[in-house]
Amino acid sequence: MYPLSSLNSLGIDKAPADTRVVVAMSGGVDSSVTAALLKEQGYDVVGVTLQLYDHGVAVGKTGACCAGQDIQDARQVAERLSIPHYVLDYESRFRAEVMDSFADAYARGETPVPCIACNRTVKFRDLLRTARELGAEALATGHYVRRVMGEAGPELHRGADAARDQSYFLFGTTREQLEFLRFPLGDLPKSETRALAGRFDLAVADKPDSQDICFVPQGNYASVVQKLRPEAVEPGDIVDMAGNVVGRHEGIVRYTVGQRRGLALGGRDGTDNDPLYVVRLDPTTRRVVVGPRSALGRDEITLYDVNWLNGPHEGRLPVQVRVRSSQSLRPAEIELTDEGAVVRFAEPEIGVSPGQACVVYDTATGSRVLGGGFIRRSP
């Protein structure tokens, strides 16, 4: 173990000038400031931007990362900082790892989170490998999470700015990846990042944050699924919990568990159909099952594809969890199994959507990410 006094600001036993850092530059303000900060601290910074989907479709689309204009913005920032910049064509692997799995999940009646899949595959797996090939000591990103050194090695913690915390989307980060990753913005509020962009005179200082899924124009994900999996967008019945037909739909991909608006039942205009909610989606029969809000409550859920960052544990472990990215933490217990994990809530959880992630945090502070997995469809 190196003495702390010998480590640079990234925790590496080298002078910054002798430490190469690859920065994942999306063309937005966060990754641009990350590159600028590391350059100012004297690191050997190399910027890398990923072309993730069809450039012709991307050109002119604003408010999404890795589109045509965003690549140009990243290149301009790299020129401003006088750092090398590379654009890597990851389009085919992005299509296979993220877009196709996104469409398949909707066809299964799930509600996927493609940003998690992107982080786990093309970014923290493939780009990390490329960074090593470039001779880098670390891969830095503009995510609002913190990497904290613990007794057993680096831990993943929530970002200091609760409004910007992105730990939900990074639960799939492995221990090995955490050894190599760095998140320079984790302790900053977004307002300070904007101020730094102004101080560095970056052209993206006032650029709006990305809002939509990058490959879903205007948020119309059903049209993307229809293009990739035409058979998934087929009409069917809307039924109540007794199986009575109460309406028709134009494809289960247009619905998610817990949805209330847009059902257009019983001659209503679809803007307010309380007290009916989407309770379950059945891809086999192409049925959307609706019921009262009380039918949404779940006492427990099972998880698959679990990534566990905490040490080995047997039995039930008290934790805090999120089953949606925007949700506050909820008390629960988790029990790891051979198939994944079982999460039991302290109080029934409303609107749990299969395919979404359940991310697990420590119970004492709610800061450390212990792991997580994807919510399995109930029988």
Short mmCIF file of N, CA and C in Angstrom, two decimals, residues 119-273:
data_model
loop_
_atom_site.label_atom_id
_atom_site.label_comp_id
_atom_site.label_asym_id
_atom_site.label_seq_id
_atom_site.Cartn_x
_atom_site.Cartn_y
_atom_site.Cartn_z
N ASN A 119 -24.06 1.91 -19.67
CA ASN A 119 -22.94 2.05 -18.73
C ASN A 119 -22.25 0.71 -18.49
N ARG A 120 -23.02 -0.36 -18.41
CA ARG A 120 -22.46 -1.68 -18.10
C ARG A 120 -21.69 -2.28 -19.27
N THR A 121 -22.01 -1.86 -20.49
CA THR A 121 -21.44 -2.53 -21.66
C THR A 121 -20.49 -1.61 -22.42
N VAL A 122 -21.02 -0.76 -23.29
CA VAL A 122 -20.15 0.00 -24.18
C VAL A 122 -19.28 1.01 -23.44
N LYS A 123 -19.71 1.48 -22.27
CA LYS A 123 -18.92 2.48 -21.56
C LYS A 123 -17.94 1.85 -20.57
N PHE A 124 -18.45 1.17 -19.56
CA PHE A 124 -17.57 0.69 -18.49
C PHE A 124 -16.96 -0.68 -18.77
N ARG A 125 -17.32 -1.29 -19.89
CA ARG A 125 -16.66 -2.52 -20.30
C ARG A 125 -15.77 -2.25 -21.51
N ASP A 126 -16.39 -1.82 -22.63
CA ASP A 126 -15.63 -1.67 -23.88
C ASP A 126 -14.74 -0.43 -23.87
N LEU A 127 -15.27 0.72 -23.44
CA LEU A 127 -14.45 1.93 -23.41
C LEU A 127 -13.34 1.81 -22.38
N LEU A 128 -13.62 1.17 -21.27
CA LEU A 128 -12.58 0.97 -20.25
C LEU A 128 -11.43 0.13 -20.82
N ARG A 129 -11.79 -0.88 -21.59
CA ARG A 129 -10.75 -1.70 -22.22
C ARG A 129 -9.92 -0.86 -23.19
N THR A 130 -10.59 0.01 -23.96
CA THR A 130 -9.89 0.88 -24.89
C THR A 130 -8.97 1.84 -24.15
N ALA A 131 -9.43 2.36 -23.01
CA ALA A 131 -8.60 3.28 -22.21
C ALA A 131 -7.31 2.58 -21.76
N ARG A 132 -7.42 1.34 -21.36
CA ARG A 132 -6.22 0.59 -20.97
C ARG A 132 -5.28 0.43 -22.16
N GLU A 133 -5.86 0.18 -23.35
CA GLU A 133 -5.04 0.01 -24.55
C GLU A 133 -4.32 1.30 -24.92
N LEU A 134 -4.89 2.43 -24.54
CA LEU A 134 -4.26 3.74 -24.78
C LEU A 134 -3.22 4.08 -23.73
N GLY A 135 -2.98 3.17 -22.81
CA GLY A 135 -1.97 3.39 -21.79
C GLY A 135 -2.43 4.22 -20.62
N ALA A 136 -3.75 4.33 -20.43
CA ALA A 136 -4.29 5.16 -19.35
C ALA A 136 -4.19 4.46 -18.01
N GLU A 137 -4.06 5.26 -16.96
CA GLU A 137 -4.09 4.77 -15.58
C GLU A 137 -5.51 4.80 -15.02
N ALA A 138 -6.40 5.57 -15.69
CA ALA A 138 -7.77 5.70 -15.19
C ALA A 138 -8.67 6.16 -16.33
N LEU A 139 -9.96 5.85 -16.18
CA LEU A 139 -11.01 6.37 -17.05
C LEU A 139 -11.89 7.28 -16.21
N ALA A 140 -12.00 8.55 -16.60
CA ALA A 140 -12.79 9.53 -15.84
C ALA A 140 -14.06 9.87 -16.61
N THR A 141 -15.17 10.03 -15.89
CA THR A 141 -16.43 10.41 -16.50
C THR A 141 -17.04 11.59 -15.72
N GLY A 142 -18.08 12.17 -16.28
CA GLY A 142 -18.75 13.30 -15.65
C GLY A 142 -19.94 12.91 -14.81
N HIS A 143 -20.02 11.66 -14.40
CA HIS A 143 -21.15 11.21 -13.58
C HIS A 143 -21.10 11.83 -12.17
N TYR A 144 -22.28 12.08 -11.64
CA TYR A 144 -22.40 12.61 -10.28
C TYR A 144 -22.55 11.46 -9.29
N VAL A 145 -21.44 10.77 -9.08
CA VAL A 145 -21.31 9.72 -8.06
C VAL A 145 -19.94 9.90 -7.43
N ARG A 146 -19.73 9.23 -6.29
CA ARG A 146 -18.44 9.35 -5.60
C ARG A 146 -17.78 7.99 -5.47
N ARG A 147 -16.50 7.98 -5.65
CA ARG A 147 -15.68 6.79 -5.45
C ARG A 147 -14.92 7.01 -4.15
N VAL A 148 -15.25 6.22 -3.14
CA VAL A 148 -14.69 6.42 -1.80
C VAL A 148 -13.86 5.19 -1.44
N MET A 149 -12.64 5.41 -0.97
CA MET A 149 -11.80 4.29 -0.57
C MET A 149 -12.25 3.77 0.79
N GLY A 150 -12.58 2.49 0.83
CA GLY A 150 -12.97 1.84 2.07
C GLY A 150 -11.92 0.84 2.51
N GLU A 151 -12.20 0.14 3.58
CA GLU A 151 -11.23 -0.83 4.10
C GLU A 151 -10.95 -1.96 3.12
N ALA A 152 -11.94 -2.32 2.31
CA ALA A 152 -11.77 -3.43 1.37
C ALA A 152 -11.53 -2.95 -0.06
N GLY A 153 -11.29 -1.63 -0.23
CA GLY A 153 -11.06 -1.11 -1.57
C GLY A 153 -12.06 -0.02 -1.91
N PRO A 154 -12.10 0.40 -3.19
CA PRO A 154 -12.99 1.49 -3.58
C PRO A 154 -14.46 1.11 -3.48
N GLU A 155 -15.25 2.06 -2.99
CA GLU A 155 -16.70 1.89 -2.87
C GLU A 155 -17.40 2.91 -3.76
N LEU A 156 -18.61 2.58 -4.18
CA LEU A 156 -19.43 3.49 -4.97
C LEU A 156 -20.45 4.14 -4.06
N HIS A 157 -20.46 5.49 -4.05
CA HIS A 157 -21.38 6.24 -3.19
C HIS A 157 -22.21 7.22 -4.01
N ARG A 158 -23.32 7.62 -3.44
CA ARG A 158 -24.18 8.62 -4.08
C ARG A 158 -23.44 9.94 -4.24
N GLY A 159 -23.82 10.69 -5.29
CA GLY A 159 -23.24 12.01 -5.50
C GLY A 159 -23.65 12.96 -4.39
N ALA A 160 -22.77 13.93 -4.10
CA ALA A 160 -23.04 14.89 -3.02
C ALA A 160 -24.28 15.72 -3.31
N ASP A 161 -24.54 16.03 -4.58
CA ASP A 161 -25.72 16.78 -4.98
C ASP A 161 -26.87 15.79 -5.18
N ALA A 162 -27.78 15.72 -4.21
CA ALA A 162 -28.86 14.73 -4.26
C ALA A 162 -29.71 14.88 -5.51
N ALA A 163 -29.85 16.11 -6.00
CA ALA A 163 -30.69 16.35 -7.17
C ALA A 163 -30.04 15.82 -8.45
N ARG A 164 -28.72 15.61 -8.42
CA ARG A 164 -28.01 15.15 -9.61
C ARG A 164 -27.45 13.74 -9.48
N ASP A 165 -27.61 13.13 -8.32
CA ASP A 165 -27.04 11.81 -8.06
C ASP A 165 -27.40 10.81 -9.16
N GLN A 166 -26.39 10.11 -9.70
CA GLN A 166 -26.61 9.16 -10.78
C GLN A 166 -26.24 7.72 -10.38
N SER A 167 -26.17 7.47 -9.09
CA SER A 167 -25.75 6.15 -8.63
C SER A 167 -26.72 5.05 -9.06
N TYR A 168 -28.00 5.37 -9.21
CA TYR A 168 -28.98 4.38 -9.64
C TYR A 168 -28.57 3.76 -10.97
N PHE A 169 -28.02 4.58 -11.87
CA PHE A 169 -27.68 4.12 -13.21
C PHE A 169 -26.33 3.41 -13.28
N LEU A 170 -25.59 3.43 -12.17
CA LEU A 170 -24.25 2.85 -12.18
C LEU A 170 -24.12 1.65 -11.24
N PHE A 171 -25.24 1.11 -10.77
CA PHE A 171 -25.15 0.01 -9.80
C PHE A 171 -24.45 -1.20 -10.40
N GLY A 172 -24.46 -1.34 -11.72
CA GLY A 172 -23.85 -2.49 -12.38
C GLY A 172 -22.35 -2.41 -12.50
N THR A 173 -21.75 -1.33 -12.00
CA THR A 173 -20.30 -1.18 -12.03
C THR A 173 -19.66 -2.24 -11.14
N THR A 174 -18.67 -2.93 -11.67
CA THR A 174 -18.03 -4.01 -10.90
C THR A 174 -16.90 -3.47 -10.04
N ARG A 175 -16.45 -4.30 -9.10
CA ARG A 175 -15.32 -3.91 -8.24
C ARG A 175 -14.07 -3.65 -9.08
N GLU A 176 -13.83 -4.50 -10.06
CA GLU A 176 -12.66 -4.33 -10.92
C GLU A 176 -12.72 -3.02 -11.69
N GLN A 177 -13.90 -2.66 -12.19
CA GLN A 177 -14.06 -1.40 -12.91
C GLN A 177 -13.85 -0.21 -11.98
N LEU A 178 -14.34 -0.31 -10.73
CA LEU A 178 -14.17 0.79 -9.78
C LEU A 178 -12.69 1.06 -9.48
N GLU A 179 -11.86 0.05 -9.59
CA GLU A 179 -10.43 0.26 -9.39
C GLU A 179 -9.89 1.24 -10.42
N PHE A 180 -10.46 1.25 -11.62
CA PHE A 180 -9.94 2.04 -12.74
C PHE A 180 -10.71 3.34 -12.96
N LEU A 181 -11.95 3.41 -12.51
CA LEU A 181 -12.80 4.56 -12.77
C LEU A 181 -12.57 5.70 -11.79
N ARG A 182 -12.81 6.94 -12.27
CA ARG A 182 -12.75 8.12 -11.42
C ARG A 182 -13.91 9.04 -11.79
N PHE A 183 -14.47 9.73 -10.78
CA PHE A 183 -15.62 10.61 -10.97
C PHE A 183 -15.33 11.98 -10.34
N PRO A 184 -14.61 12.84 -11.02
CA PRO A 184 -14.17 14.11 -10.43
C PRO A 184 -15.29 15.06 -10.00
N LEU A 185 -16.51 14.88 -10.53
CA LEU A 185 -17.60 15.80 -10.19
C LEU A 185 -18.46 15.32 -9.03
N GLY A 186 -18.12 14.19 -8.47
CA GLY A 186 -18.99 13.57 -7.46
C GLY A 186 -19.26 14.41 -6.24
N ASP A 187 -18.34 15.29 -5.88
CA ASP A 187 -18.52 16.13 -4.69
C ASP A 187 -19.08 17.51 -5.02
N LEU A 188 -19.40 17.78 -6.29
CA LEU A 188 -19.82 19.12 -6.70
C LEU A 188 -21.32 19.19 -6.95
N PRO A 189 -21.93 20.34 -6.67
CA PRO A 189 -23.29 20.58 -7.14
C PRO A 189 -23.24 20.99 -8.61
N LYS A 190 -24.32 20.80 -9.32
CA LYS A 190 -24.36 21.13 -10.74
C LYS A 190 -24.07 22.61 -10.98
N SER A 191 -24.51 23.46 -10.07
CA SER A 191 -24.28 24.90 -10.24
C SER A 191 -22.79 25.22 -10.29
N GLU A 192 -22.00 24.50 -9.50
CA GLU A 192 -20.56 24.74 -9.52
C GLU A 192 -19.93 24.22 -10.81
N THR A 193 -20.46 23.13 -11.32
CA THR A 193 -19.97 22.62 -12.60
C THR A 193 -20.20 23.65 -13.70
N ARG A 194 -21.39 24.25 -13.73
CA ARG A 194 -21.68 25.30 -14.71
C ARG A 194 -20.72 26.48 -14.55
N ALA A 195 -20.48 26.85 -13.30
CA ALA A 195 -19.57 27.97 -13.05
C ALA A 195 -18.16 27.64 -13.53
N LEU A 196 -17.72 26.43 -13.32
CA LEU A 196 -16.40 26.02 -13.79
C LEU A 196 -16.33 26.04 -15.31
N ALA A 197 -17.40 25.62 -15.98
CA ALA A 197 -17.42 25.66 -17.44
C ALA A 197 -17.25 27.08 -17.94
N GLY A 198 -17.85 28.04 -17.22
CA GLY A 198 -17.67 29.44 -17.58
C GLY A 198 -16.25 29.90 -17.34
N ARG A 199 -15.67 29.49 -16.20
CA ARG A 199 -14.29 29.90 -15.91
C ARG A 199 -13.31 29.33 -16.93
N PHE A 200 -13.57 28.11 -17.40
CA PHE A 200 -12.70 27.51 -18.40
C PHE A 200 -13.02 28.00 -19.81
N ASP A 201 -14.03 28.86 -19.92
CA ASP A 201 -14.43 29.42 -21.22
C ASP A 201 -14.79 28.33 -22.22
N LEU A 202 -15.59 27.37 -21.77
CA LEU A 202 -16.02 26.29 -22.63
C LEU A 202 -17.30 26.67 -23.36
N ALA A 203 -17.37 26.38 -24.64
CA ALA A 203 -18.53 26.75 -25.44
C ALA A 203 -19.80 26.07 -24.98
N VAL A 204 -19.68 24.96 -24.25
CA VAL A 204 -20.85 24.20 -23.80
C VAL A 204 -21.34 24.64 -22.43
N ALA A 205 -20.81 25.74 -21.90
CA ALA A 205 -21.13 26.15 -20.53
C ALA A 205 -22.64 26.29 -20.30
N ASP A 206 -23.36 26.75 -21.30
CA ASP A 206 -24.81 26.95 -21.15
C ASP A 206 -25.63 25.91 -21.90
N LYS A 207 -24.98 24.84 -22.34
CA LYS A 207 -25.69 23.80 -23.09
C LYS A 207 -26.68 23.07 -22.18
N PRO A 208 -27.93 22.89 -22.63
CA PRO A 208 -28.92 22.20 -21.79
C PRO A 208 -28.51 20.77 -21.51
N ASP A 209 -28.96 20.25 -20.37
CA ASP A 209 -28.70 18.86 -20.03
C ASP A 209 -29.52 17.95 -20.93
N SER A 210 -29.00 16.75 -21.18
CA SER A 210 -29.73 15.75 -21.94
C SER A 210 -30.95 15.30 -21.14
N GLN A 211 -32.08 15.18 -21.82
CA GLN A 211 -33.32 14.79 -21.15
C GLN A 211 -33.82 13.42 -21.62
N ASP A 212 -33.82 13.19 -22.93
CA ASP A 212 -34.36 11.95 -23.47
C ASP A 212 -33.32 10.84 -23.50
N ILE A 213 -33.80 9.61 -23.67
CA ILE A 213 -32.91 8.51 -24.02
C ILE A 213 -32.30 8.86 -25.37
N CYS A 214 -30.98 8.70 -25.51
CA CYS A 214 -30.28 9.29 -26.65
C CYS A 214 -30.79 8.80 -28.00
N PHE A 215 -31.25 7.56 -28.10
CA PHE A 215 -31.68 7.04 -29.39
C PHE A 215 -33.19 7.06 -29.57
N VAL A 216 -33.90 7.78 -28.70
CA VAL A 216 -35.36 7.85 -28.77
C VAL A 216 -35.78 9.28 -29.06
N PRO A 217 -36.00 9.63 -30.32
CA PRO A 217 -36.38 11.00 -30.68
C PRO A 217 -37.69 11.43 -30.02
N GLN A 218 -37.68 12.61 -29.41
CA GLN A 218 -38.85 13.19 -28.76
C GLN A 218 -39.48 12.25 -27.73
N GLY A 219 -38.71 11.33 -27.21
CA GLY A 219 -39.22 10.45 -26.17
C GLY A 219 -40.21 9.41 -26.64
N ASN A 220 -40.37 9.24 -27.95
CA ASN A 220 -41.35 8.29 -28.49
C ASN A 220 -40.72 6.90 -28.60
N TYR A 221 -40.60 6.23 -27.45
CA TYR A 221 -39.92 4.94 -27.42
C TYR A 221 -40.71 3.86 -28.16
N ALA A 222 -42.06 3.99 -28.22
CA ALA A 222 -42.87 2.98 -28.91
C ALA A 222 -42.50 2.91 -30.40
N SER A 223 -42.17 4.06 -30.99
CA SER A 223 -41.81 4.07 -32.41
C SER A 223 -40.47 3.37 -32.63
N VAL A 224 -39.57 3.49 -31.65
CA VAL A 224 -38.28 2.81 -31.76
C VAL A 224 -38.47 1.31 -31.66
N VAL A 225 -39.29 0.87 -30.70
CA VAL A 225 -39.56 -0.56 -30.55
C VAL A 225 -40.24 -1.10 -31.80
N GLN A 226 -41.16 -0.33 -32.36
CA GLN A 226 -41.87 -0.77 -33.56
C GLN A 226 -40.90 -0.96 -34.73
N LYS A 227 -39.91 -0.09 -34.82
CA LYS A 227 -38.92 -0.19 -35.89
C LYS A 227 -38.02 -1.41 -35.70
N LEU A 228 -37.62 -1.67 -34.44
CA LEU A 228 -36.71 -2.77 -34.17
C LEU A 228 -37.41 -4.11 -34.05
N ARG A 229 -38.62 -4.11 -33.46
CA ARG A 229 -39.38 -5.34 -33.25
C ARG A 229 -40.84 -5.10 -33.65
N PRO A 230 -41.14 -5.07 -34.95
CA PRO A 230 -42.51 -4.75 -35.40
C PRO A 230 -43.58 -5.64 -34.77
N GLU A 231 -43.22 -6.90 -34.51
CA GLU A 231 -44.20 -7.84 -33.97
C GLU A 231 -44.61 -7.49 -32.54
N ALA A 232 -43.82 -6.64 -31.87
CA ALA A 232 -44.11 -6.29 -30.48
C ALA A 232 -45.20 -5.23 -30.35
N VAL A 233 -45.47 -4.55 -31.44
CA VAL A 233 -46.48 -3.48 -31.39
C VAL A 233 -47.74 -3.98 -32.08
N GLU A 234 -48.46 -4.83 -31.38
CA GLU A 234 -49.70 -5.39 -31.90
C GLU A 234 -50.84 -5.03 -30.95
N PRO A 235 -52.03 -4.77 -31.47
CA PRO A 235 -53.15 -4.40 -30.61
C PRO A 235 -53.62 -5.57 -29.76
N GLY A 236 -54.35 -5.23 -28.72
CA GLY A 236 -54.88 -6.26 -27.84
C GLY A 236 -55.92 -5.68 -26.92
N ASP A 237 -56.33 -6.49 -25.94
CA ASP A 237 -57.39 -6.08 -25.02
C ASP A 237 -56.82 -5.45 -23.75
N ILE A 238 -57.56 -4.49 -23.23
CA ILE A 238 -57.36 -4.00 -21.86
C ILE A 238 -58.42 -4.68 -21.01
N VAL A 239 -57.99 -5.38 -19.97
CA VAL A 239 -58.94 -6.14 -19.14
C VAL A 239 -58.80 -5.73 -17.68
N ASP A 240 -59.90 -5.93 -16.93
CA ASP A 240 -59.81 -5.69 -15.49
C ASP A 240 -59.24 -6.93 -14.82
N MET A 241 -59.13 -6.91 -13.52
CA MET A 241 -58.46 -8.00 -12.81
C MET A 241 -59.28 -9.29 -12.81
N ALA A 242 -60.54 -9.20 -13.19
CA ALA A 242 -61.37 -10.40 -13.32
C ALA A 242 -61.34 -10.95 -14.74
N GLY A 243 -60.63 -10.27 -15.63
CA GLY A 243 -60.51 -10.73 -17.02
C GLY A 243 -61.54 -10.14 -17.95
N ASN A 244 -62.37 -9.22 -17.47
CA ASN A 244 -63.37 -8.60 -18.32
C ASN A 244 -62.74 -7.56 -19.24
N VAL A 245 -63.08 -7.61 -20.51
CA VAL A 245 -62.53 -6.65 -21.47
C VAL A 245 -63.17 -5.28 -21.23
N VAL A 246 -62.32 -4.27 -21.01
CA VAL A 246 -62.83 -2.92 -20.76
C VAL A 246 -62.31 -1.92 -21.79
N GLY A 247 -61.49 -2.38 -22.73
CA GLY A 247 -60.98 -1.47 -23.75
C GLY A 247 -60.00 -2.17 -24.67
N ARG A 248 -59.41 -1.41 -25.60
CA ARG A 248 -58.42 -1.93 -26.54
C ARG A 248 -57.16 -1.05 -26.47
N HIS A 249 -56.05 -1.65 -26.84
CA HIS A 249 -54.80 -0.89 -26.89
C HIS A 249 -54.10 -1.16 -28.21
N GLU A 250 -53.09 -0.34 -28.51
CA GLU A 250 -52.36 -0.44 -29.76
C GLU A 250 -50.96 -1.00 -29.56
N GLY A 251 -50.78 -1.79 -28.51
CA GLY A 251 -49.48 -2.39 -28.25
C GLY A 251 -49.08 -2.23 -26.80
N ILE A 252 -48.67 -3.32 -26.14
CA ILE A 252 -48.33 -3.23 -24.71
C ILE A 252 -47.07 -2.40 -24.48
N VAL A 253 -46.29 -2.17 -25.55
CA VAL A 253 -45.08 -1.36 -25.38
C VAL A 253 -45.42 0.08 -25.02
N ARG A 254 -46.65 0.48 -25.18
CA ARG A 254 -47.07 1.85 -24.87
C ARG A 254 -47.47 2.01 -23.41
N TYR A 255 -47.32 0.96 -22.61
CA TYR A 255 -47.79 1.00 -21.22
C TYR A 255 -46.70 0.53 -20.27
N THR A 256 -46.82 0.97 -19.03
CA THR A 256 -45.92 0.52 -17.98
C THR A 256 -46.71 0.35 -16.70
N VAL A 257 -46.27 -0.54 -15.84
CA VAL A 257 -46.97 -0.79 -14.58
C VAL A 257 -47.03 0.50 -13.76
N GLY A 258 -48.22 0.78 -13.22
CA GLY A 258 -48.43 1.99 -12.44
C GLY A 258 -48.99 3.14 -13.24
N GLN A 259 -49.05 2.99 -14.56
CA GLN A 259 -49.56 4.07 -15.42
C GLN A 259 -51.05 4.28 -15.20
N ARG A 260 -51.45 5.55 -15.15
CA ARG A 260 -52.87 5.88 -14.98
C ARG A 260 -53.38 6.67 -16.18
N ARG A 261 -52.56 7.58 -16.65
CA ARG A 261 -52.99 8.45 -17.74
C ARG A 261 -52.88 7.73 -19.08
N GLY A 262 -53.76 8.10 -20.00
CA GLY A 262 -53.65 7.60 -21.36
C GLY A 262 -54.31 6.27 -21.64
N LEU A 263 -55.15 5.75 -20.73
CA LEU A 263 -55.79 4.46 -20.98
C LEU A 263 -57.04 4.58 -21.83
N ALA A 264 -57.73 5.72 -21.76
CA ALA A 264 -58.91 5.99 -22.59
C ALA A 264 -59.96 4.88 -22.46
N LEU A 265 -60.38 4.63 -21.25
CA LEU A 265 -61.36 3.57 -21.00
C LEU A 265 -62.76 4.13 -20.81
N GLY A 266 -63.76 3.33 -21.19
CA GLY A 266 -65.16 3.68 -20.94
C GLY A 266 -65.57 4.98 -21.57
N GLY A 267 -65.04 5.27 -22.75
CA GLY A 267 -65.43 6.48 -23.44
C GLY A 267 -64.75 7.73 -22.93
N ARG A 268 -63.84 7.61 -21.98
CA ARG A 268 -63.15 8.78 -21.45
C ARG A 268 -62.06 9.22 -22.42
N ASP A 269 -61.55 10.40 -22.22
CA ASP A 269 -60.55 10.94 -23.16
C ASP A 269 -59.14 10.46 -22.84
N GLY A 270 -58.96 9.70 -21.77
CA GLY A 270 -57.65 9.14 -21.47
C GLY A 270 -56.76 10.03 -20.65
N THR A 271 -57.24 11.20 -20.24
CA THR A 271 -56.39 12.10 -19.47
C THR A 271 -56.56 11.89 -17.97
N ASP A 272 -57.65 11.26 -17.57
CA ASP A 272 -57.85 11.04 -16.14
C ASP A 272 -58.81 9.87 -15.97
N ASN A 273 -58.26 8.70 -15.68
CA ASN A 273 -59.11 7.52 -15.55
C ASN A 273 -58.99 6.90 -14.17
#
